[in-house]
Amino acid sequence: MRRIALVDANNFYVSCERLFQPTLEGRPVVVLSNNDGCAVARSPEAKALGIQMGQPYFQWKDRVRTRHIVVLSSNYTLYADLSRRFMGVLSQFSPLQEVYSIDESFLDLTATPGDPILLGQAIRQRVRQWVGLPVCVGMGPSKTLAKLCNHFAKKRREFAGVCDWASLSREHQQRLLQETPVGEVWGIGRQLCQKLETLGVRSVSDFLQQDPQWLRSRFGVLLARTQRELQGQSCLALEEVSPPKQQIQSSRSFGQPVTALADLREAVTLYTCRAAEKLRSAGQRAQLIEVSIRTSVFRPDPQYGRSIAVALAHPTDSTRELLAAALQGLREIYRDGFQYAKAGVRLSALSVQGTDTLDLFSRPEAGERETRLLQAVDTVNRRYGKGALAPGVAGLRNPRSWSMRQGTKSPAYTTSWAELPRVRA
């Protein structure tokens, strides 16, 4: 029988922060979204205080002092680096791995011998020892069952962090299915869950008892496939190689309203540079760039928002060419007299490098020189941090007046020499 494991880091952002600040253990901790807007990660202690996922900070800010809540800004550089290390450790347990998200990974353990519970505990122990993150492991004959077993491993102490579906008795399986709401199933979102509940399908057990043809005719083939997955039929293959991206986007809300075109040029320049870096790292090129700016819908100021798509003559991964198109588009859509709250760029019409049709008048040697230059820039930025090298139009101010609010961001402990943790012996 096939054995798929889903390994998931517990409260990932909070766990990353606690790794370098042990004093946060046992305390309510909340990590905020961009511009310190709302809660995107909560420790169990914070959840117990009633702070909801996605809840705006201002709605519970008055509880911070009275309940001794630790509030931190998102530190995506730290989270991404620890995720990379986490996935590297998991790859040692199976060559068949699908990195599903920043804190989740599927492993095919079918060919791995030994007791599955002991194997799951070995995974937990190694990740904890080598990376410092607490994880839970769910195993099943399909990805959907593995995901559900991971939920059991997290929520039920009886499993001690590891739940293997095949190791449970038939009676135990049935009890879990009866006690678990249908909304906990991977792929059944809030709206779909509400529709099922109105039809009397409230638990996973209820869902499995439905006629497959009725599910398919009423809700489509995807939900019928989910039912088969829960019955132990593996319908979803592991995606060991990520499919080519269809779009690449870089956008941010500003820390304060922006009115000047020069400030917008700086922001759009940096966003274009970051999008171009992502494009090159994915081995792709773009032939269309979209630039957007807008005011805040939460302010009483006059509202304005517009986007424009600029087509390039040929697919490219050149920051210079993409930036020229982006700034051309920004000049066309900018209107004076508005307080802008957000800007962004999006690359589309993507193709894989090496599959483009060459232009009759193109000069291959010029492209080779630019490729070497871009590789050098990317290498410097990876080593010394984002923005170490950037076009002059990005400006020299640091921090910039429009930068995101990150009032309580922790240091980049693992990626910056200047911010390495200090230990006194």
Short mmCIF file of C-alpha atoms in Angstrom, two decimals:
data_model
loop_
_atom_site.label_atom_id
_atom_site.label_comp_id
_atom_site.label_asym_id
_atom_site.label_seq_id
_atom_site.Cartn_x
_atom_site.Cartn_y
_atom_site.Cartn_z
CA MET A 1 0.00 0.00 0.00
CA ARG A 2 1.19 3.50 -0.80
CA ARG A 3 2.32 5.61 2.17
CA ILE A 4 2.26 9.39 1.78
CA ALA A 5 3.38 11.64 4.64
CA LEU A 6 2.56 15.29 5.19
CA VAL A 7 5.04 17.02 7.48
CA ASP A 8 3.84 20.39 8.77
CA ALA A 9 5.63 22.86 11.06
CA ASN A 10 3.49 23.94 14.01
CA ASN A 11 2.59 27.65 14.08
CA PHE A 12 5.47 28.18 11.68
CA TYR A 13 6.05 31.95 11.92
CA VAL A 14 5.74 31.90 15.71
CA SER A 15 8.04 28.87 15.97
CA CYS A 16 10.67 30.65 13.86
CA GLU A 17 10.57 33.63 16.23
CA ARG A 18 10.73 31.44 19.33
CA LEU A 19 13.76 29.62 17.97
CA PHE A 20 15.91 32.71 18.52
CA GLN A 21 13.91 34.15 21.43
CA PRO A 22 13.36 31.28 23.89
CA THR A 23 11.75 33.68 26.36
CA LEU A 24 8.68 33.67 24.07
CA GLU A 25 7.95 30.02 24.94
CA GLY A 26 4.67 29.72 26.81
CA ARG A 27 3.70 33.33 26.10
CA PRO A 28 0.97 34.54 23.73
CA VAL A 29 2.71 35.57 20.49
CA VAL A 30 1.13 37.08 17.37
CA VAL A 31 2.90 37.76 14.07
CA LEU A 32 1.37 40.54 11.96
CA SER A 33 0.94 40.87 8.21
CA ASN A 34 2.48 43.52 5.95
CA ASN A 35 2.33 47.02 7.43
CA ASP A 36 1.47 45.43 10.79
CA GLY A 37 -2.14 45.15 9.64
CA CYS A 38 -3.62 41.90 10.96
CA ALA A 39 -2.76 38.59 12.64
CA VAL A 40 -1.24 36.01 10.29
CA ALA A 41 0.22 33.64 12.89
CA ARG A 42 -0.72 32.96 16.52
CA SER A 43 0.72 30.82 19.24
CA PRO A 44 -1.69 28.46 21.04
CA GLU A 45 -1.68 30.88 23.97
CA ALA A 46 -2.77 33.74 21.69
CA LYS A 47 -5.49 31.59 20.14
CA ALA A 48 -6.80 30.86 23.64
CA LEU A 49 -7.23 34.61 24.17
CA GLY A 50 -9.65 34.73 21.23
CA ILE A 51 -7.42 36.41 18.65
CA GLN A 52 -8.63 35.24 15.26
CA MET A 53 -6.63 34.53 12.12
CA GLY A 54 -6.70 37.61 9.91
CA GLN A 55 -8.19 39.81 12.63
CA PRO A 56 -7.06 43.46 12.28
CA TYR A 57 -4.56 44.56 14.89
CA PHE A 58 -6.56 47.59 15.99
CA GLN A 59 -9.44 45.36 17.10
CA TRP A 60 -7.40 43.63 19.80
CA LYS A 61 -4.60 46.12 20.38
CA ASP A 62 -6.04 47.11 23.78
CA ARG A 63 -5.45 43.55 25.03
CA VAL A 64 -1.73 43.54 24.27
CA ARG A 65 -0.64 45.12 27.55
CA THR A 66 -3.23 43.62 29.87
CA ARG A 67 -2.73 40.09 28.51
CA HIS A 68 1.06 40.44 28.01
CA ILE A 69 0.81 39.57 24.29
CA VAL A 70 4.03 39.73 22.29
CA VAL A 71 3.37 41.31 18.88
CA LEU A 72 5.93 40.93 16.08
CA SER A 73 6.13 42.17 12.50
CA SER A 74 6.55 39.56 9.76
CA ASN A 75 10.16 38.61 9.08
CA TYR A 76 9.85 36.86 5.72
CA THR A 77 13.60 36.65 5.17
CA LEU A 78 14.00 34.58 8.34
CA TYR A 79 10.96 32.41 7.61
CA ALA A 80 12.10 31.64 4.05
CA ASP A 81 15.60 30.64 5.17
CA LEU A 82 14.33 28.34 7.93
CA SER A 83 11.84 26.83 5.48
CA ARG A 84 14.69 26.04 3.09
CA ARG A 85 16.59 24.26 5.88
CA PHE A 86 13.44 22.44 6.99
CA MET A 87 12.77 21.11 3.48
CA GLY A 88 16.40 20.08 3.15
CA VAL A 89 16.16 17.88 6.24
CA LEU A 90 12.94 16.26 4.99
CA SER A 91 14.55 15.43 1.64
CA GLN A 92 16.87 13.03 3.49
CA PHE A 93 13.94 10.75 4.29
CA SER A 94 12.70 10.35 0.71
CA PRO A 95 13.84 11.38 -2.77
CA LEU A 96 10.16 11.83 -3.68
CA GLN A 97 9.19 15.16 -2.15
CA GLU A 98 6.65 17.86 -2.94
CA VAL A 99 7.16 21.19 -1.20
CA TYR A 100 3.54 22.21 -0.80
CA SER A 101 3.99 25.51 1.05
CA ILE A 102 6.53 27.38 3.17
CA ASP A 103 5.80 25.09 6.14
CA GLU A 104 4.39 21.90 4.57
CA SER A 105 5.87 19.10 2.50
CA PHE A 106 4.60 15.77 1.16
CA LEU A 107 6.92 12.76 1.19
CA ASP A 108 6.42 9.40 -0.50
CA LEU A 109 7.55 6.86 2.12
CA THR A 110 6.17 3.77 0.38
CA ALA A 111 9.60 2.25 -0.17
CA THR A 112 10.90 3.24 3.28
CA PRO A 113 11.05 0.18 5.55
CA GLY A 114 10.26 0.11 9.25
CA ASP A 115 7.47 1.00 11.61
CA PRO A 116 5.66 4.13 10.31
CA ILE A 117 5.11 5.60 13.79
CA LEU A 118 8.80 5.27 14.66
CA LEU A 119 9.68 6.77 11.29
CA GLY A 120 7.38 9.72 11.93
CA GLN A 121 8.93 10.30 15.34
CA ALA A 122 12.39 10.13 13.77
CA ILE A 123 11.36 12.87 11.32
CA ARG A 124 10.08 15.04 14.17
CA GLN A 125 13.22 14.52 16.23
CA ARG A 126 15.64 15.30 13.39
CA VAL A 127 13.82 18.47 12.31
CA ARG A 128 13.68 19.62 15.93
CA GLN A 129 17.37 18.88 16.51
CA TRP A 130 18.79 20.15 13.22
CA VAL A 131 16.48 23.11 12.51
CA GLY A 132 14.79 23.78 15.85
CA LEU A 133 11.19 23.64 14.61
CA PRO A 134 8.36 21.54 16.10
CA VAL A 135 6.51 19.52 13.46
CA CYS A 136 3.69 17.00 13.18
CA VAL A 137 3.46 14.11 10.74
CA GLY A 138 0.37 12.61 9.12
CA MET A 139 0.52 9.47 6.97
CA GLY A 140 -2.01 7.81 4.70
CA PRO A 141 -2.39 6.02 1.36
CA SER A 142 -3.37 9.32 -0.35
CA LYS A 143 -2.42 12.97 -0.04
CA THR A 144 -5.86 13.93 1.28
CA LEU A 145 -5.77 11.27 4.00
CA ALA A 146 -2.21 12.27 4.90
CA LYS A 147 -3.39 15.86 5.26
CA LEU A 148 -6.30 14.77 7.47
CA CYS A 149 -4.00 12.59 9.61
CA ASN A 150 -1.70 15.58 10.05
CA HIS A 151 -4.71 17.45 11.46
CA PHE A 152 -5.27 14.60 13.93
CA ALA A 153 -1.57 14.58 14.87
CA LYS A 154 -1.76 18.30 15.66
CA LYS A 155 -5.07 18.43 17.50
CA ARG A 156 -5.13 15.14 19.44
CA ARG A 157 -2.57 14.45 22.15
CA GLU A 158 -3.14 10.71 21.87
CA PHE A 159 -1.02 10.65 18.69
CA ALA A 160 2.00 12.46 20.16
CA GLY A 161 2.56 14.35 16.90
CA VAL A 162 2.38 11.36 14.51
CA CYS A 163 -0.76 9.78 13.04
CA ASP A 164 -0.59 6.91 10.55
CA TRP A 165 -3.95 5.93 9.05
CA ALA A 166 -2.98 2.31 8.37
CA SER A 167 -1.92 1.82 12.00
CA LEU A 168 -5.39 2.66 13.34
CA SER A 169 -8.07 0.07 13.96
CA ARG A 170 -11.23 0.21 11.87
CA GLU A 171 -13.20 1.35 14.90
CA HIS A 172 -10.72 4.13 15.66
CA GLN A 173 -10.84 5.34 12.06
CA GLN A 174 -14.64 5.47 12.08
CA ARG A 175 -14.71 7.39 15.36
CA LEU A 176 -12.31 10.00 14.03
CA LEU A 177 -14.33 10.41 10.83
CA GLN A 178 -17.54 10.86 12.78
CA GLU A 179 -16.02 13.44 15.13
CA THR A 180 -14.29 15.52 12.46
CA PRO A 181 -16.23 18.34 10.72
CA VAL A 182 -16.30 18.07 6.93
CA GLY A 183 -14.68 21.51 6.70
CA GLU A 184 -11.40 20.04 7.95
CA VAL A 185 -10.97 18.08 4.72
CA TRP A 186 -8.32 19.44 2.36
CA GLY A 187 -10.05 21.08 -0.60
CA ILE A 188 -13.38 21.78 1.12
CA GLY A 189 -13.43 25.52 1.72
CA ARG A 190 -15.81 27.61 3.76
CA GLN A 191 -18.46 28.15 1.09
CA LEU A 192 -18.46 24.52 -0.01
CA CYS A 193 -18.62 23.42 3.62
CA GLN A 194 -21.71 25.58 4.20
CA LYS A 195 -23.42 24.07 1.16
CA LEU A 196 -22.68 20.54 2.34
CA GLU A 197 -23.89 21.29 5.86
CA THR A 198 -27.22 22.62 4.56
CA LEU A 199 -27.64 19.22 2.88
CA GLY A 200 -26.95 17.39 6.14
CA VAL A 201 -23.31 16.55 5.41
CA ARG A 202 -21.62 17.72 8.59
CA SER A 203 -18.88 15.22 9.36
CA VAL A 204 -16.26 13.47 7.25
CA SER A 205 -18.18 10.26 7.86
CA ASP A 206 -21.33 11.85 6.41
CA PHE A 207 -19.31 12.96 3.37
CA LEU A 208 -17.98 9.45 2.72
CA GLN A 209 -21.49 8.02 2.78
CA GLN A 210 -22.71 10.22 -0.08
CA ASP A 211 -23.33 8.72 -3.50
CA PRO A 212 -20.32 9.48 -5.74
CA GLN A 213 -22.48 10.18 -8.79
CA TRP A 214 -24.59 12.65 -6.81
CA LEU A 215 -21.44 14.44 -5.57
CA ARG A 216 -20.08 14.64 -9.09
CA SER A 217 -23.29 15.95 -10.63
CA ARG A 218 -23.95 18.44 -7.82
CA PHE A 219 -20.43 19.70 -7.04
CA GLY A 220 -18.15 18.54 -9.85
CA VAL A 221 -15.38 16.05 -10.41
CA LEU A 222 -12.95 17.57 -7.89
CA LEU A 223 -15.15 16.85 -4.88
CA ALA A 224 -15.84 13.32 -6.12
CA ARG A 225 -12.09 12.85 -6.37
CA THR A 226 -11.68 14.10 -2.81
CA GLN A 227 -14.10 11.42 -1.67
CA ARG A 228 -12.06 8.73 -3.40
CA GLU A 229 -8.89 10.06 -1.81
CA LEU A 230 -10.50 9.80 1.63
CA GLN A 231 -11.45 6.22 0.81
CA GLY A 232 -7.77 5.44 0.31
CA GLN A 233 -7.52 5.74 -3.48
CA SER A 234 -4.52 7.80 -4.48
CA CYS A 235 -5.73 10.21 -7.17
CA LEU A 236 -3.20 13.04 -6.67
CA ALA A 237 0.40 12.50 -7.67
CA LEU A 238 3.31 14.16 -5.92
CA GLU A 239 4.54 17.19 -7.87
CA GLU A 240 8.29 16.71 -7.47
CA VAL A 241 8.98 19.52 -9.96
CA SER A 242 6.94 22.68 -9.59
CA PRO A 243 5.04 23.56 -12.78
CA PRO A 244 6.12 26.76 -14.56
CA LYS A 245 4.57 29.86 -13.06
CA GLN A 246 1.82 31.59 -14.98
CA GLN A 247 2.37 34.97 -13.33
CA ILE A 248 4.89 36.65 -11.04
CA GLN A 249 3.73 39.52 -8.87
CA SER A 250 5.45 41.96 -6.54
CA SER A 251 3.38 44.51 -4.67
CA ARG A 252 3.21 46.19 -1.27
CA SER A 253 1.07 48.63 0.64
CA PHE A 254 2.94 51.76 1.67
CA GLY A 255 3.72 52.61 5.27
CA GLN A 256 2.19 56.05 4.71
CA PRO A 257 0.33 57.75 1.85
CA VAL A 258 2.44 58.64 -1.19
CA THR A 259 1.68 61.61 -3.44
CA ALA A 260 4.88 62.29 -5.42
CA LEU A 261 5.65 60.55 -8.70
CA ALA A 262 9.30 60.24 -7.63
CA ASP A 263 8.32 58.10 -4.65
CA LEU A 264 6.11 55.91 -6.82
CA ARG A 265 9.00 55.50 -9.28
CA GLU A 266 11.21 54.25 -6.45
CA ALA A 267 8.61 51.74 -5.31
CA VAL A 268 7.81 50.46 -8.80
CA THR A 269 11.54 50.18 -9.53
CA LEU A 270 12.19 47.99 -6.50
CA TYR A 271 9.11 45.84 -7.15
CA THR A 272 10.17 45.34 -10.77
CA CYS A 273 13.69 44.36 -9.69
CA ARG A 274 12.33 41.77 -7.26
CA ALA A 275 9.90 40.38 -9.82
CA ALA A 276 12.72 40.13 -12.37
CA GLU A 277 14.89 38.23 -9.85
CA LYS A 278 12.06 35.75 -9.27
CA LEU A 279 11.64 35.43 -13.02
CA ARG A 280 15.30 34.56 -13.55
CA SER A 281 15.41 32.15 -10.62
CA ALA A 282 12.47 30.29 -12.19
CA GLY A 283 14.28 30.13 -15.55
CA GLN A 284 11.53 32.07 -17.29
CA ARG A 285 11.02 35.19 -19.41
CA ALA A 286 8.09 37.62 -19.61
CA GLN A 287 6.57 39.50 -22.52
CA LEU A 288 3.95 41.50 -20.60
CA ILE A 289 4.29 43.68 -17.50
CA GLU A 290 1.34 45.25 -15.69
CA VAL A 291 1.75 48.23 -13.36
CA SER A 292 -0.94 49.24 -10.87
CA ILE A 293 -1.41 52.04 -8.34
CA ARG A 294 -4.34 52.80 -6.09
CA THR A 295 -5.46 54.88 -3.14
CA SER A 296 -6.79 53.44 0.11
CA VAL A 297 -10.45 52.45 0.22
CA PHE A 298 -10.34 52.92 4.00
CA ARG A 299 -9.60 56.65 3.83
CA PRO A 300 -12.11 59.43 3.07
CA ASP A 301 -9.73 60.96 0.52
CA PRO A 302 -10.64 61.10 -3.20
CA GLN A 303 -10.31 57.62 -4.69
CA TYR A 304 -8.27 56.65 -7.73
CA GLY A 305 -6.88 53.39 -8.98
CA ARG A 306 -5.66 52.23 -12.33
CA SER A 307 -3.48 49.60 -13.95
CA ILE A 308 -1.89 49.33 -17.36
CA ALA A 309 -0.32 46.43 -19.24
CA VAL A 310 2.76 47.13 -21.36
CA ALA A 311 3.81 44.56 -23.95
CA LEU A 312 7.48 44.01 -24.72
CA ALA A 313 8.87 43.36 -28.18
CA HIS A 314 10.12 39.92 -27.17
CA PRO A 315 10.18 37.73 -24.04
CA THR A 316 12.88 38.91 -21.63
CA ASP A 317 14.26 38.47 -18.12
CA SER A 318 16.25 41.71 -18.29
CA THR A 319 15.64 44.06 -15.38
CA ARG A 320 16.57 46.97 -17.64
CA GLU A 321 13.95 46.17 -20.28
CA LEU A 322 11.23 45.32 -17.77
CA LEU A 323 11.94 48.48 -15.79
CA ALA A 324 11.75 50.71 -18.85
CA ALA A 325 8.32 49.29 -19.67
CA ALA A 326 7.14 49.55 -16.06
CA LEU A 327 8.13 53.20 -15.68
CA GLN A 328 6.54 54.01 -19.04
CA GLY A 329 3.30 52.51 -17.78
CA LEU A 330 3.55 54.36 -14.45
CA ARG A 331 3.91 57.71 -16.21
CA GLU A 332 0.73 57.02 -18.20
CA ILE A 333 -1.47 56.09 -15.24
CA TYR A 334 -0.14 58.52 -12.60
CA ARG A 335 -2.45 61.37 -11.66
CA ASP A 336 -1.39 64.24 -9.42
CA GLY A 337 -3.42 65.16 -6.34
CA PHE A 338 -4.08 61.68 -4.93
CA GLN A 339 -2.69 59.92 -1.86
CA TYR A 340 -1.59 56.50 -3.07
CA ALA A 341 -1.61 53.53 -0.69
CA LYS A 342 -0.29 50.70 -2.85
CA ALA A 343 1.62 49.95 -6.04
CA GLY A 344 2.57 46.72 -7.74
CA VAL A 345 3.87 45.03 -10.85
CA ARG A 346 2.85 41.74 -12.41
CA LEU A 347 4.71 39.76 -15.06
CA SER A 348 2.75 37.51 -17.41
CA ALA A 349 2.92 35.87 -20.83
CA LEU A 350 5.75 33.81 -19.35
CA SER A 351 7.87 31.34 -21.28
CA VAL A 352 10.70 29.03 -20.36
CA GLN A 353 14.19 30.20 -21.26
CA GLY A 354 15.51 28.53 -24.37
CA THR A 355 12.11 28.17 -26.03
CA ASP A 356 11.84 31.72 -27.39
CA THR A 357 11.89 32.52 -31.09
CA LEU A 358 14.88 34.74 -31.85
CA ASP A 359 14.30 38.13 -33.43
CA LEU A 360 15.79 38.62 -36.91
CA PHE A 361 17.65 41.75 -35.78
CA SER A 362 18.70 40.55 -32.32
CA ARG A 363 22.36 40.54 -31.33
CA PRO A 364 23.19 37.33 -29.38
CA GLU A 365 26.47 38.75 -28.04
CA ALA A 366 24.61 41.68 -26.42
CA GLY A 367 22.25 39.28 -24.72
CA GLU A 368 25.16 37.25 -23.40
CA ARG A 369 26.78 40.33 -21.86
CA GLU A 370 23.54 41.31 -20.15
CA THR A 371 23.03 37.78 -18.89
CA ARG A 372 26.46 37.84 -17.23
CA LEU A 373 25.70 41.24 -15.71
CA LEU A 374 22.35 40.09 -14.30
CA GLN A 375 23.93 36.94 -12.87
CA ALA A 376 26.51 39.11 -11.09
CA VAL A 377 23.81 41.43 -9.70
CA ASP A 378 21.70 38.49 -8.47
CA THR A 379 24.75 36.92 -6.82
CA VAL A 380 25.58 40.14 -4.95
CA ASN A 381 21.98 40.61 -3.82
CA ARG A 382 21.76 37.03 -2.58
CA ARG A 383 24.96 37.44 -0.61
CA TYR A 384 24.51 40.94 0.77
CA GLY A 385 20.72 41.25 0.86
CA LYS A 386 17.93 42.50 -1.38
CA GLY A 387 18.63 45.88 -2.89
CA ALA A 388 22.39 45.78 -2.31
CA LEU A 389 22.64 46.55 -6.04
CA ALA A 390 19.74 48.31 -7.73
CA PRO A 391 19.13 50.82 -10.53
CA GLY A 392 19.76 54.45 -9.60
CA VAL A 393 16.10 55.32 -10.05
CA ALA A 394 15.40 53.24 -6.93
CA GLY A 395 16.89 56.10 -4.89
CA LEU A 396 19.40 56.09 -2.06
CA ARG A 397 17.16 56.68 0.94
CA ASN A 398 17.05 53.83 3.43
CA PRO A 399 14.59 53.40 4.97
CA ARG A 400 12.34 55.03 2.43
CA SER A 401 9.40 57.20 3.44
CA TRP A 402 6.97 54.81 1.73
CA SER A 403 8.43 51.59 3.14
CA MET A 404 6.18 49.13 4.95
CA ARG A 405 5.56 49.58 8.66
CA GLN A 406 7.52 46.89 10.49
CA GLY A 407 7.79 48.38 13.95
CA THR A 408 8.55 45.13 15.78
CA LYS A 409 10.45 43.04 13.21
CA SER A 410 13.03 40.65 14.61
CA PRO A 411 16.57 40.53 13.14
CA ALA A 412 17.50 38.44 10.10
CA TYR A 413 19.36 36.03 12.38
CA THR A 414 20.44 33.55 9.70
CA THR A 415 21.05 35.65 6.58
CA SER A 416 22.79 38.85 7.72
CA TRP A 417 26.26 39.08 9.29
CA ALA A 418 25.23 42.31 11.02
CA GLU A 419 22.21 40.67 12.65
CA LEU A 420 23.67 37.37 13.85
CA PRO A 421 22.43 36.44 17.34
CA ARG A 422 24.89 37.10 20.15
CA VAL A 423 25.50 34.58 22.87
CA ARG A 424 27.23 35.34 26.15
CA ALA A 425 28.95 32.41 27.80
#
